[in-house]
PDB file of C-alpha atoms in Angstrom:
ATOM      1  CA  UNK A   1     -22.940-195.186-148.421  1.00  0.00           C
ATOM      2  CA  UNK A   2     -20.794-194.288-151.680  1.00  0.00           C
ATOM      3  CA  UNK A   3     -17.362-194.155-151.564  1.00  0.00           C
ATOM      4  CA  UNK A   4     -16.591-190.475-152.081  1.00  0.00           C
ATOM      5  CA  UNK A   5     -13.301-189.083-150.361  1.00  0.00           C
ATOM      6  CA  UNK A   6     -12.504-185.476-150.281  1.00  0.00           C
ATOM      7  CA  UNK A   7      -9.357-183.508-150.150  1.00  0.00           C
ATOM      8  CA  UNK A   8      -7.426-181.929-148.513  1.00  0.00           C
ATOM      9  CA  UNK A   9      -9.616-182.340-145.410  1.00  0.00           C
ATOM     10  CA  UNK A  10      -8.782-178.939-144.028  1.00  0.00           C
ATOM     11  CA  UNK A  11      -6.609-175.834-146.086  1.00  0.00           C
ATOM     12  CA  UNK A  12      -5.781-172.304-144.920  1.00  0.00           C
ATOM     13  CA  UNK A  13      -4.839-169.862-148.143  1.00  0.00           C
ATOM     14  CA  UNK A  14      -4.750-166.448-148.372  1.00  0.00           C
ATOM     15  CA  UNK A  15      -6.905-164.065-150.093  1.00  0.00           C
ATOM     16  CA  UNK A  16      -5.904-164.103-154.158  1.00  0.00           C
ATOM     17  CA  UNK A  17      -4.281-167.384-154.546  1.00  0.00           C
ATOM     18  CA  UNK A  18      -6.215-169.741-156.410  1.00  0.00           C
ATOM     19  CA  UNK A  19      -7.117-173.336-154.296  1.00  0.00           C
ATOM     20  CA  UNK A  20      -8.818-176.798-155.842  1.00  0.00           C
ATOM     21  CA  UNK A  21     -10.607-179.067-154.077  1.00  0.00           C
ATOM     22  CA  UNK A  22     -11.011-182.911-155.220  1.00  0.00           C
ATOM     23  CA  UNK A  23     -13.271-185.077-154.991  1.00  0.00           C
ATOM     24  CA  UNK A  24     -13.031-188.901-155.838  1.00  0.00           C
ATOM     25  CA  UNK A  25     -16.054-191.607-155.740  1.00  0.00           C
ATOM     26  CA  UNK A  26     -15.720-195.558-156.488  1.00  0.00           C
ATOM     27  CA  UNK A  27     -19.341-195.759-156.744  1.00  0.00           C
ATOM     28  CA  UNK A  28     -19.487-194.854-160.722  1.00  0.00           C
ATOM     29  CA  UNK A  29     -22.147-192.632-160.201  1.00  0.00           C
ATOM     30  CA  UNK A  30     -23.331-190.246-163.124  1.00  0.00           C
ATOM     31  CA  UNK A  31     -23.965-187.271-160.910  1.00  0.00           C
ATOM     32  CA  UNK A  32     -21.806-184.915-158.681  1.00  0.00           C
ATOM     33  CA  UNK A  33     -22.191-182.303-156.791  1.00  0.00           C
ATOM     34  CA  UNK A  34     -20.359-179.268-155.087  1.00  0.00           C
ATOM     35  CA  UNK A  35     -22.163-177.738-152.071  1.00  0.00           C
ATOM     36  CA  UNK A  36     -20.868-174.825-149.526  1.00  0.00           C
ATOM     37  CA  UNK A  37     -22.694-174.929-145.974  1.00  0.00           C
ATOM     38  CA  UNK A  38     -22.534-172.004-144.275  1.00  0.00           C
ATOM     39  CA  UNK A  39     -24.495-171.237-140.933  1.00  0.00           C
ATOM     40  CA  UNK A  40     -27.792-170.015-141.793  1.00  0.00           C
ATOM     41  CA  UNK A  41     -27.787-171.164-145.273  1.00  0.00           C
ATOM     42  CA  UNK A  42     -27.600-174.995-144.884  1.00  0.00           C
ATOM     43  CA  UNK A  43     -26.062-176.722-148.194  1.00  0.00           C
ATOM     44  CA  UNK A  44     -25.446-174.059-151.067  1.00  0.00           C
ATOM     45  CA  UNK A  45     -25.358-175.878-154.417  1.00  0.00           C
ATOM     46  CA  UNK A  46     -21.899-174.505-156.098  1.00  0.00           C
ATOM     47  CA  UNK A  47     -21.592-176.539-159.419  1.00  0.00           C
ATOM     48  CA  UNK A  48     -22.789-180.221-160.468  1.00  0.00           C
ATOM     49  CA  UNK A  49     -21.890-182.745-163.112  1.00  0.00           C
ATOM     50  CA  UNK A  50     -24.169-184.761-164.872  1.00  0.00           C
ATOM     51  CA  UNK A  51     -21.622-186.680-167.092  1.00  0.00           C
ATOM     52  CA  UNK A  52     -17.729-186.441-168.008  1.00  0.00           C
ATOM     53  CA  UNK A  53     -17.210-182.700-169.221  1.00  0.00           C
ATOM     54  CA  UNK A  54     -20.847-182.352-168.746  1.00  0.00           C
ATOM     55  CA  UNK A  55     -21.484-179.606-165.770  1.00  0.00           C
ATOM     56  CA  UNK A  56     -23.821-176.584-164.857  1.00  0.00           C
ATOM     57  CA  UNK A  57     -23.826-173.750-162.405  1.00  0.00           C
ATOM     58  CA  UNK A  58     -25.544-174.502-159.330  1.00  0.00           C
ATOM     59  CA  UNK A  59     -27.146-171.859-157.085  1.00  0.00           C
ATOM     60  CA  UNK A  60     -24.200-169.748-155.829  1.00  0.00           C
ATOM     61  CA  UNK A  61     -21.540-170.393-158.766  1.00  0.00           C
ATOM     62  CA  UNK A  62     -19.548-167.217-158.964  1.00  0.00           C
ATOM     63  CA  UNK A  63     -16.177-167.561-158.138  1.00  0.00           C
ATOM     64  CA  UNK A  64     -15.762-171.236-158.648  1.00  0.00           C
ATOM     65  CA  UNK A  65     -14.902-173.282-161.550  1.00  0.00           C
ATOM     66  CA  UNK A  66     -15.351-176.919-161.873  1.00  0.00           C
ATOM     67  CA  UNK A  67     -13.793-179.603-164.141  1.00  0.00           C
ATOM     68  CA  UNK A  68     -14.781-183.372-164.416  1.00  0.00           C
ATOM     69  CA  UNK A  69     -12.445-185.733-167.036  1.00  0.00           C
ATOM     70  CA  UNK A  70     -13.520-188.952-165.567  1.00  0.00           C
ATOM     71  CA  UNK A  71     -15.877-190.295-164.328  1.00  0.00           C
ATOM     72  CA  UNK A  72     -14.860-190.817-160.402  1.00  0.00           C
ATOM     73  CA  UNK A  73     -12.920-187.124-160.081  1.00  0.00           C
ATOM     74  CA  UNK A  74     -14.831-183.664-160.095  1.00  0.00           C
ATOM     75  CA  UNK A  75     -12.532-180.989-159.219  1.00  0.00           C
ATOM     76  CA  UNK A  76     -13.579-177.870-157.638  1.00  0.00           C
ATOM     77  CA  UNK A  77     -11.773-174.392-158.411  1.00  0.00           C
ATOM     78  CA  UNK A  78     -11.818-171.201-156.479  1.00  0.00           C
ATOM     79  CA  UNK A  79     -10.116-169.275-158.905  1.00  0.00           C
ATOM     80  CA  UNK A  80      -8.893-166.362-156.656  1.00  0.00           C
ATOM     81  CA  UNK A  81      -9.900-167.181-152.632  1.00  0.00           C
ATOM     82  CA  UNK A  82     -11.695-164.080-150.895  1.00  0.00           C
ATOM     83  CA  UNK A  83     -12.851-164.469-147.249  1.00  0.00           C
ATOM     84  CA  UNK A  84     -15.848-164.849-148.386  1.00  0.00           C
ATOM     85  CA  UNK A  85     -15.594-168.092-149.591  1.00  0.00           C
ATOM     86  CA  UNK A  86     -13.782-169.300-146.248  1.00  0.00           C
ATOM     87  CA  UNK A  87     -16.941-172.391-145.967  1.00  0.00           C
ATOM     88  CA  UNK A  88     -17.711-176.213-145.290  1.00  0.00           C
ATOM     89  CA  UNK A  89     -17.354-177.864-148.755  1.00  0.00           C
ATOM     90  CA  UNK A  90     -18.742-180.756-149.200  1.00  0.00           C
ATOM     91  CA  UNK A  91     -19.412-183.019-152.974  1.00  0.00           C
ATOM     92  CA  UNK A  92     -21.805-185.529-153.170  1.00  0.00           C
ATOM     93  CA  UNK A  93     -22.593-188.148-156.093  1.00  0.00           C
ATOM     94  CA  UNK A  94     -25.794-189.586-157.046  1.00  0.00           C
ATOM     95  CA  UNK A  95     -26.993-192.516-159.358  1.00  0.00           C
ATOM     96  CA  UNK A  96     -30.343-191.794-158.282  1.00  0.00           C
ATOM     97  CA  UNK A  97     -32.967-190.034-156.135  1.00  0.00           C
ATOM     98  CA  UNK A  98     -30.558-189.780-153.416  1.00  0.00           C
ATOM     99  CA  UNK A  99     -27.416-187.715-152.964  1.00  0.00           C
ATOM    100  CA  UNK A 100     -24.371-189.475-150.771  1.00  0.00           C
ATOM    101  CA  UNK A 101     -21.896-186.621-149.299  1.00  0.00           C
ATOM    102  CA  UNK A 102     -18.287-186.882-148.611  1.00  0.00           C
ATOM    103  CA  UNK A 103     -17.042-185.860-145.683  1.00  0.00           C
ATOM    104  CA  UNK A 104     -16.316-182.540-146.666  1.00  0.00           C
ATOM    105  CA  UNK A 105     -13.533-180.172-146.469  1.00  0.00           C
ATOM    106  CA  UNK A 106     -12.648-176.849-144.291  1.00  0.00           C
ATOM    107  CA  UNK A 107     -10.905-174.192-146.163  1.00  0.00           C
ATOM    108  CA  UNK A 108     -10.466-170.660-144.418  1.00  0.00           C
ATOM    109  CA  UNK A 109      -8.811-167.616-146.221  1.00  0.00           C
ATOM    110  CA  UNK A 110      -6.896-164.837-144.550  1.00  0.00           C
TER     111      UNK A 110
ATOM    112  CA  UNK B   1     -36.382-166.986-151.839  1.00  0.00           C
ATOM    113  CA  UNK B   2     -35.937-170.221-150.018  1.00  0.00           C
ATOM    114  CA  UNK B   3     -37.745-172.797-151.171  1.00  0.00           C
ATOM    115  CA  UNK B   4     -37.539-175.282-148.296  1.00  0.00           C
ATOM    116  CA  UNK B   5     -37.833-174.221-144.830  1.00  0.00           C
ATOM    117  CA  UNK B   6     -36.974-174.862-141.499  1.00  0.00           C
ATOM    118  CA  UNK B   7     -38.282-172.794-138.991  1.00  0.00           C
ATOM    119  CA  UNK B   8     -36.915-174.288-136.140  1.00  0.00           C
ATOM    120  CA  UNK B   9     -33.192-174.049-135.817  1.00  0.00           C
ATOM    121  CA  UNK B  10     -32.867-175.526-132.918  1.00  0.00           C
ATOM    122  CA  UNK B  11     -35.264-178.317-130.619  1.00  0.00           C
ATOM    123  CA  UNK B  12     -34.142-179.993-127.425  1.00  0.00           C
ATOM    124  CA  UNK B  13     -36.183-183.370-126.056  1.00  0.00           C
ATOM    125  CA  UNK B  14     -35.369-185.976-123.748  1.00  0.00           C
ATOM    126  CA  UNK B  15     -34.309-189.004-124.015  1.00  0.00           C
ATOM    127  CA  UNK B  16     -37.190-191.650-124.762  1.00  0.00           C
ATOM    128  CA  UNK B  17     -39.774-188.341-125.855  1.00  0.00           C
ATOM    129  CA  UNK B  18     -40.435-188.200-129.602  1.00  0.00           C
ATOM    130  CA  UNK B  19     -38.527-185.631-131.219  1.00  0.00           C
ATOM    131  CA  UNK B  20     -40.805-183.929-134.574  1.00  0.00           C
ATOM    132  CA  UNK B  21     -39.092-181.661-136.945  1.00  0.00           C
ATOM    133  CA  UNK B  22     -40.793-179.899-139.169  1.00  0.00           C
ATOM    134  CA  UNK B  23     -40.006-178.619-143.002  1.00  0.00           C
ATOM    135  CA  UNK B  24     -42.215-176.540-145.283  1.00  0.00           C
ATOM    136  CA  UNK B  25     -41.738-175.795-149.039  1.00  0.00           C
ATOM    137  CA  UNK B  26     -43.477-173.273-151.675  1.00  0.00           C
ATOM    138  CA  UNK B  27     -42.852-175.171-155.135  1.00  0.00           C
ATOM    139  CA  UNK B  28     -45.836-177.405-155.471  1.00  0.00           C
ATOM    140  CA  UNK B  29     -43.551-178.997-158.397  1.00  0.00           C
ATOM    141  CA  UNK B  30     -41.541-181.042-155.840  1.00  0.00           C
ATOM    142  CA  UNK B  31     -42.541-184.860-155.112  1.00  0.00           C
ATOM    143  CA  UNK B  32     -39.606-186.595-153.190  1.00  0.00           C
ATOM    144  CA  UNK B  33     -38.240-185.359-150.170  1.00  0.00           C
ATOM    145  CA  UNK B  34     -35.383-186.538-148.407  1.00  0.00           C
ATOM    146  CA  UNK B  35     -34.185-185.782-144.499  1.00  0.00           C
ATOM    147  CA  UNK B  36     -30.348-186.049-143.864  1.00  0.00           C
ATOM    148  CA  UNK B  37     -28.471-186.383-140.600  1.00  0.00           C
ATOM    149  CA  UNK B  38     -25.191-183.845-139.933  1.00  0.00           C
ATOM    150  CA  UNK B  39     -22.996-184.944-137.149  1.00  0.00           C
ATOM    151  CA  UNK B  40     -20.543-182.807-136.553  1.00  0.00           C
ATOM    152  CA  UNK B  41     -17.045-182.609-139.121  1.00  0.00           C
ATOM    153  CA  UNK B  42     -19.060-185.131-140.805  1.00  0.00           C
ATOM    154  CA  UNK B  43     -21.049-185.633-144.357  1.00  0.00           C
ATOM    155  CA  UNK B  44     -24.616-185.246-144.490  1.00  0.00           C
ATOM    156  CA  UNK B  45     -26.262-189.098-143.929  1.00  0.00           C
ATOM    157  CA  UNK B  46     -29.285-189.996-145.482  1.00  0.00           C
ATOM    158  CA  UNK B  47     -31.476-191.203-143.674  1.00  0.00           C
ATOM    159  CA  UNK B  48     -35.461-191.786-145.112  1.00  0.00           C
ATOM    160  CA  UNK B  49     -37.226-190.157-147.943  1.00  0.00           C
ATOM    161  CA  UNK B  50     -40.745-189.798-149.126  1.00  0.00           C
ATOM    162  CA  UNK B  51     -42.232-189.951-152.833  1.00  0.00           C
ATOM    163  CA  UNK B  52     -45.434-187.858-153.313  1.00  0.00           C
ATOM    164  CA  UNK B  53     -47.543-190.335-153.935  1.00  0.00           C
ATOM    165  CA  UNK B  54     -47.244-190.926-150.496  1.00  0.00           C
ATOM    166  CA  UNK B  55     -48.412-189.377-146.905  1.00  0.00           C
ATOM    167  CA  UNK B  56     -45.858-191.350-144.309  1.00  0.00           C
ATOM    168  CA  UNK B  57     -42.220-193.631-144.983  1.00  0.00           C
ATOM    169  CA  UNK B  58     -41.686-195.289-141.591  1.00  0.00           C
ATOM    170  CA  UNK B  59     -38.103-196.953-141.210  1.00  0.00           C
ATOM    171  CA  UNK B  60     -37.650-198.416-137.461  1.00  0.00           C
ATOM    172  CA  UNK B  61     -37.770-195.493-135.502  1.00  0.00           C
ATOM    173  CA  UNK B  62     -38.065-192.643-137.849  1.00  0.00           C
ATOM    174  CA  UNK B  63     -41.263-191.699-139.901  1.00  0.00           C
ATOM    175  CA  UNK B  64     -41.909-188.761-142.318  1.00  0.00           C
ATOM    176  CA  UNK B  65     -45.082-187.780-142.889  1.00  0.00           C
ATOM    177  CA  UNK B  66     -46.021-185.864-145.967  1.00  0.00           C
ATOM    178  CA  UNK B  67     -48.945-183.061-146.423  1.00  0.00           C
ATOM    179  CA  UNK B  68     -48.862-182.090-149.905  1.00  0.00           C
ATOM    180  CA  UNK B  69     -51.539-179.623-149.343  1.00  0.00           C
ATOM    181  CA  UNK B  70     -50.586-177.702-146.595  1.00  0.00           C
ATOM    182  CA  UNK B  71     -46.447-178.281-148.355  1.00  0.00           C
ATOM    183  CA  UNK B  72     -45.403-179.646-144.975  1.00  0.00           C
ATOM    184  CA  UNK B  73     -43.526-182.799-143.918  1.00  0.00           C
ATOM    185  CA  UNK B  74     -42.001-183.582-140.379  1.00  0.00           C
ATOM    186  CA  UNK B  75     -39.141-186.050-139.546  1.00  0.00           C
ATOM    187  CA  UNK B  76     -40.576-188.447-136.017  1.00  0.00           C
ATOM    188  CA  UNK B  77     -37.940-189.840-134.155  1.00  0.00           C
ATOM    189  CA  UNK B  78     -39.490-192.080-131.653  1.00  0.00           C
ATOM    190  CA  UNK B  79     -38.239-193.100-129.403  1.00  0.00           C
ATOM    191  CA  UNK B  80     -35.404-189.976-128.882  1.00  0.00           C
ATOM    192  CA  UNK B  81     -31.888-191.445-128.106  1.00  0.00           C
ATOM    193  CA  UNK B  82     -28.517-189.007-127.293  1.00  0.00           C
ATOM    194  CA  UNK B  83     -26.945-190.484-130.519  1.00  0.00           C
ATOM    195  CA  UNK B  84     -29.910-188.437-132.534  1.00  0.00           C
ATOM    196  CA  UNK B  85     -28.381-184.897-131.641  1.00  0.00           C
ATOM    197  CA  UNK B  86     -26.930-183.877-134.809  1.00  0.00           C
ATOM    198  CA  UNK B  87     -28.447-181.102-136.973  1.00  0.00           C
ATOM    199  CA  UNK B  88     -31.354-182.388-139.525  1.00  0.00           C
ATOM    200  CA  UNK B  89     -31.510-181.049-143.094  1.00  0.00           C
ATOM    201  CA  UNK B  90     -34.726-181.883-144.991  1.00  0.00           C
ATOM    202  CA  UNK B  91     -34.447-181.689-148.811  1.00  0.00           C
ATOM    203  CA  UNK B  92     -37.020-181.232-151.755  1.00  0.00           C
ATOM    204  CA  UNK B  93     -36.257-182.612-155.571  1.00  0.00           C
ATOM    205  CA  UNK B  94     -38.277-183.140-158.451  1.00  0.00           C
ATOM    206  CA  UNK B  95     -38.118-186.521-160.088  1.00  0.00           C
ATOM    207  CA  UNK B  96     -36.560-186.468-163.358  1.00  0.00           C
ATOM    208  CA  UNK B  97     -34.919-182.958-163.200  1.00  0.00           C
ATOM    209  CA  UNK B  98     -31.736-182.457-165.355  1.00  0.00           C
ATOM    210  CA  UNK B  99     -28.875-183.047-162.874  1.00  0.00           C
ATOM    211  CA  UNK B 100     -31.063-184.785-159.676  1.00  0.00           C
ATOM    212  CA  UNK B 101     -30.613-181.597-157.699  1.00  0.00           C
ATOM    213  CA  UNK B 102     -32.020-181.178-154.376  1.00  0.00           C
ATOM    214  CA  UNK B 103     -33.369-178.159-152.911  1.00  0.00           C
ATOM    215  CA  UNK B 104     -31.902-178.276-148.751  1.00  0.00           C
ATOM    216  CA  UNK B 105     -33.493-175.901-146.021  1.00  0.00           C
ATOM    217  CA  UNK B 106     -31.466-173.987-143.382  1.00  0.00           C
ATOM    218  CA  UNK B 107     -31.470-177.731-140.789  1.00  0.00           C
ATOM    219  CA  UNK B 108     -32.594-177.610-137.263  1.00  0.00           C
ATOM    220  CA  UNK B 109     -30.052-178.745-134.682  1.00  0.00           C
ATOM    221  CA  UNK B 110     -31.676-181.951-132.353  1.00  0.00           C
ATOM    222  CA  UNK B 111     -30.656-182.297-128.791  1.00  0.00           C
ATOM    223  CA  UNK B 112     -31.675-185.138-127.139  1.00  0.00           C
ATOM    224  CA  UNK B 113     -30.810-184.969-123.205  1.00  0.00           C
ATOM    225  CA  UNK B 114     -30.050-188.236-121.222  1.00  0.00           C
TER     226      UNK B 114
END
């Protein structure tokens, strides 16, 4: 599997204050992802990244920002938290076909 | 409108029985599928794919078979083992898109009893 760490692991914030979540591969892939599971939905596509400064909305993008100025980091923004977006997240990278996941990250808002 | 479906959310087999889940998808532009593993707290895993131009990917004990006409494919898991349970996301791409996205249907949670 790719090396692709996540953090935090787990974050409780309160509704309005704006969170990031981080993602960082060692695998030099060209593409990353941002994905929300949520039961009932399986994996939401947020955002992706097909280069540095290169990214696109994915399927459920409003609400989130994204930022990628290297190569191993893509950075995912909820730019003011609503309960809403209380979710699994979870990046993956690809250099390929497939898509490796981190291990993703818990975030609840109040 | 979902693209990739699993109808099943849930399927419970013992131990040793072969365990089939199933995935259906509308966009006839799709040719490779994946199926991922989800323990839980964990990542999705991969675990086997299929390309189009195929009907069946066999990898030691799981197989996916492919029917591009009916827009079907099923994960076989023979034979079942407890370490299997986990929930089972199969995914649909289409070679060559801009950004290698996958399209991922709702999973169906496994349970394999000893």
């Amino acid at each position: 599997d790719a090396g692709i760490t996540q953090s935090p692991r787990h974050k409780v914030t309160e509704t309005g204050t704006p969170v990031t979540l981080r993602c960082h591969q060692t695998e030099n892939h060209r593409y990353m992802y941002w994905y929300r599971q949520d039961p009932g939905h399986g994996l939401r596509l947020i955002h992706y990244s097909y280069g540095v400064k290169d990214t696109d909305k994915g399927e459920v993008s409003d609400g989130y920002s994204v930022s990628r100025s290297k190569t191993e980091d893509f950075l995912l923004t909820l730019e003011s938290a609503t309960s809403s977006q209380t979710s699994v997240y979870f990046c993956a990278t690809s250099g390929g076909e497939t898509q490796y996941f981190g291990p993703g990250t818990r975030l609840l808002v109040l | 409108d979902q693209q990739v479906k699993q109808n099943s959310p849930s399927l419970s087999v013992q131990e040793g029985r072969i365990s089939i889940l199933n995935c259906d998808y509308t966009n006839s532009m799709f040719d490779y599928f994946l199926w991922y593993k989800k323990y839980p707290a964990e990542g999705p895993t991969f675990l086997i794919s299929i390309s189009s131009i195929k009907d069946k990917n066999e990898d030691g004990r799981f197989t996916v078979f492919l029917n591009k006409s009916a827009k079907h494919l099923s994960l076989h898991i023979v034979p079942s083992q407890p370490g299997d349970s986990a929930v089972y996301f199969c995914a649909a791409s289409r070679l060559g898109n801009a950004g290698n996205m996958l399209t991922f249907g709702g999973g169906t949670r496994l349970m394999v009893k000893p």
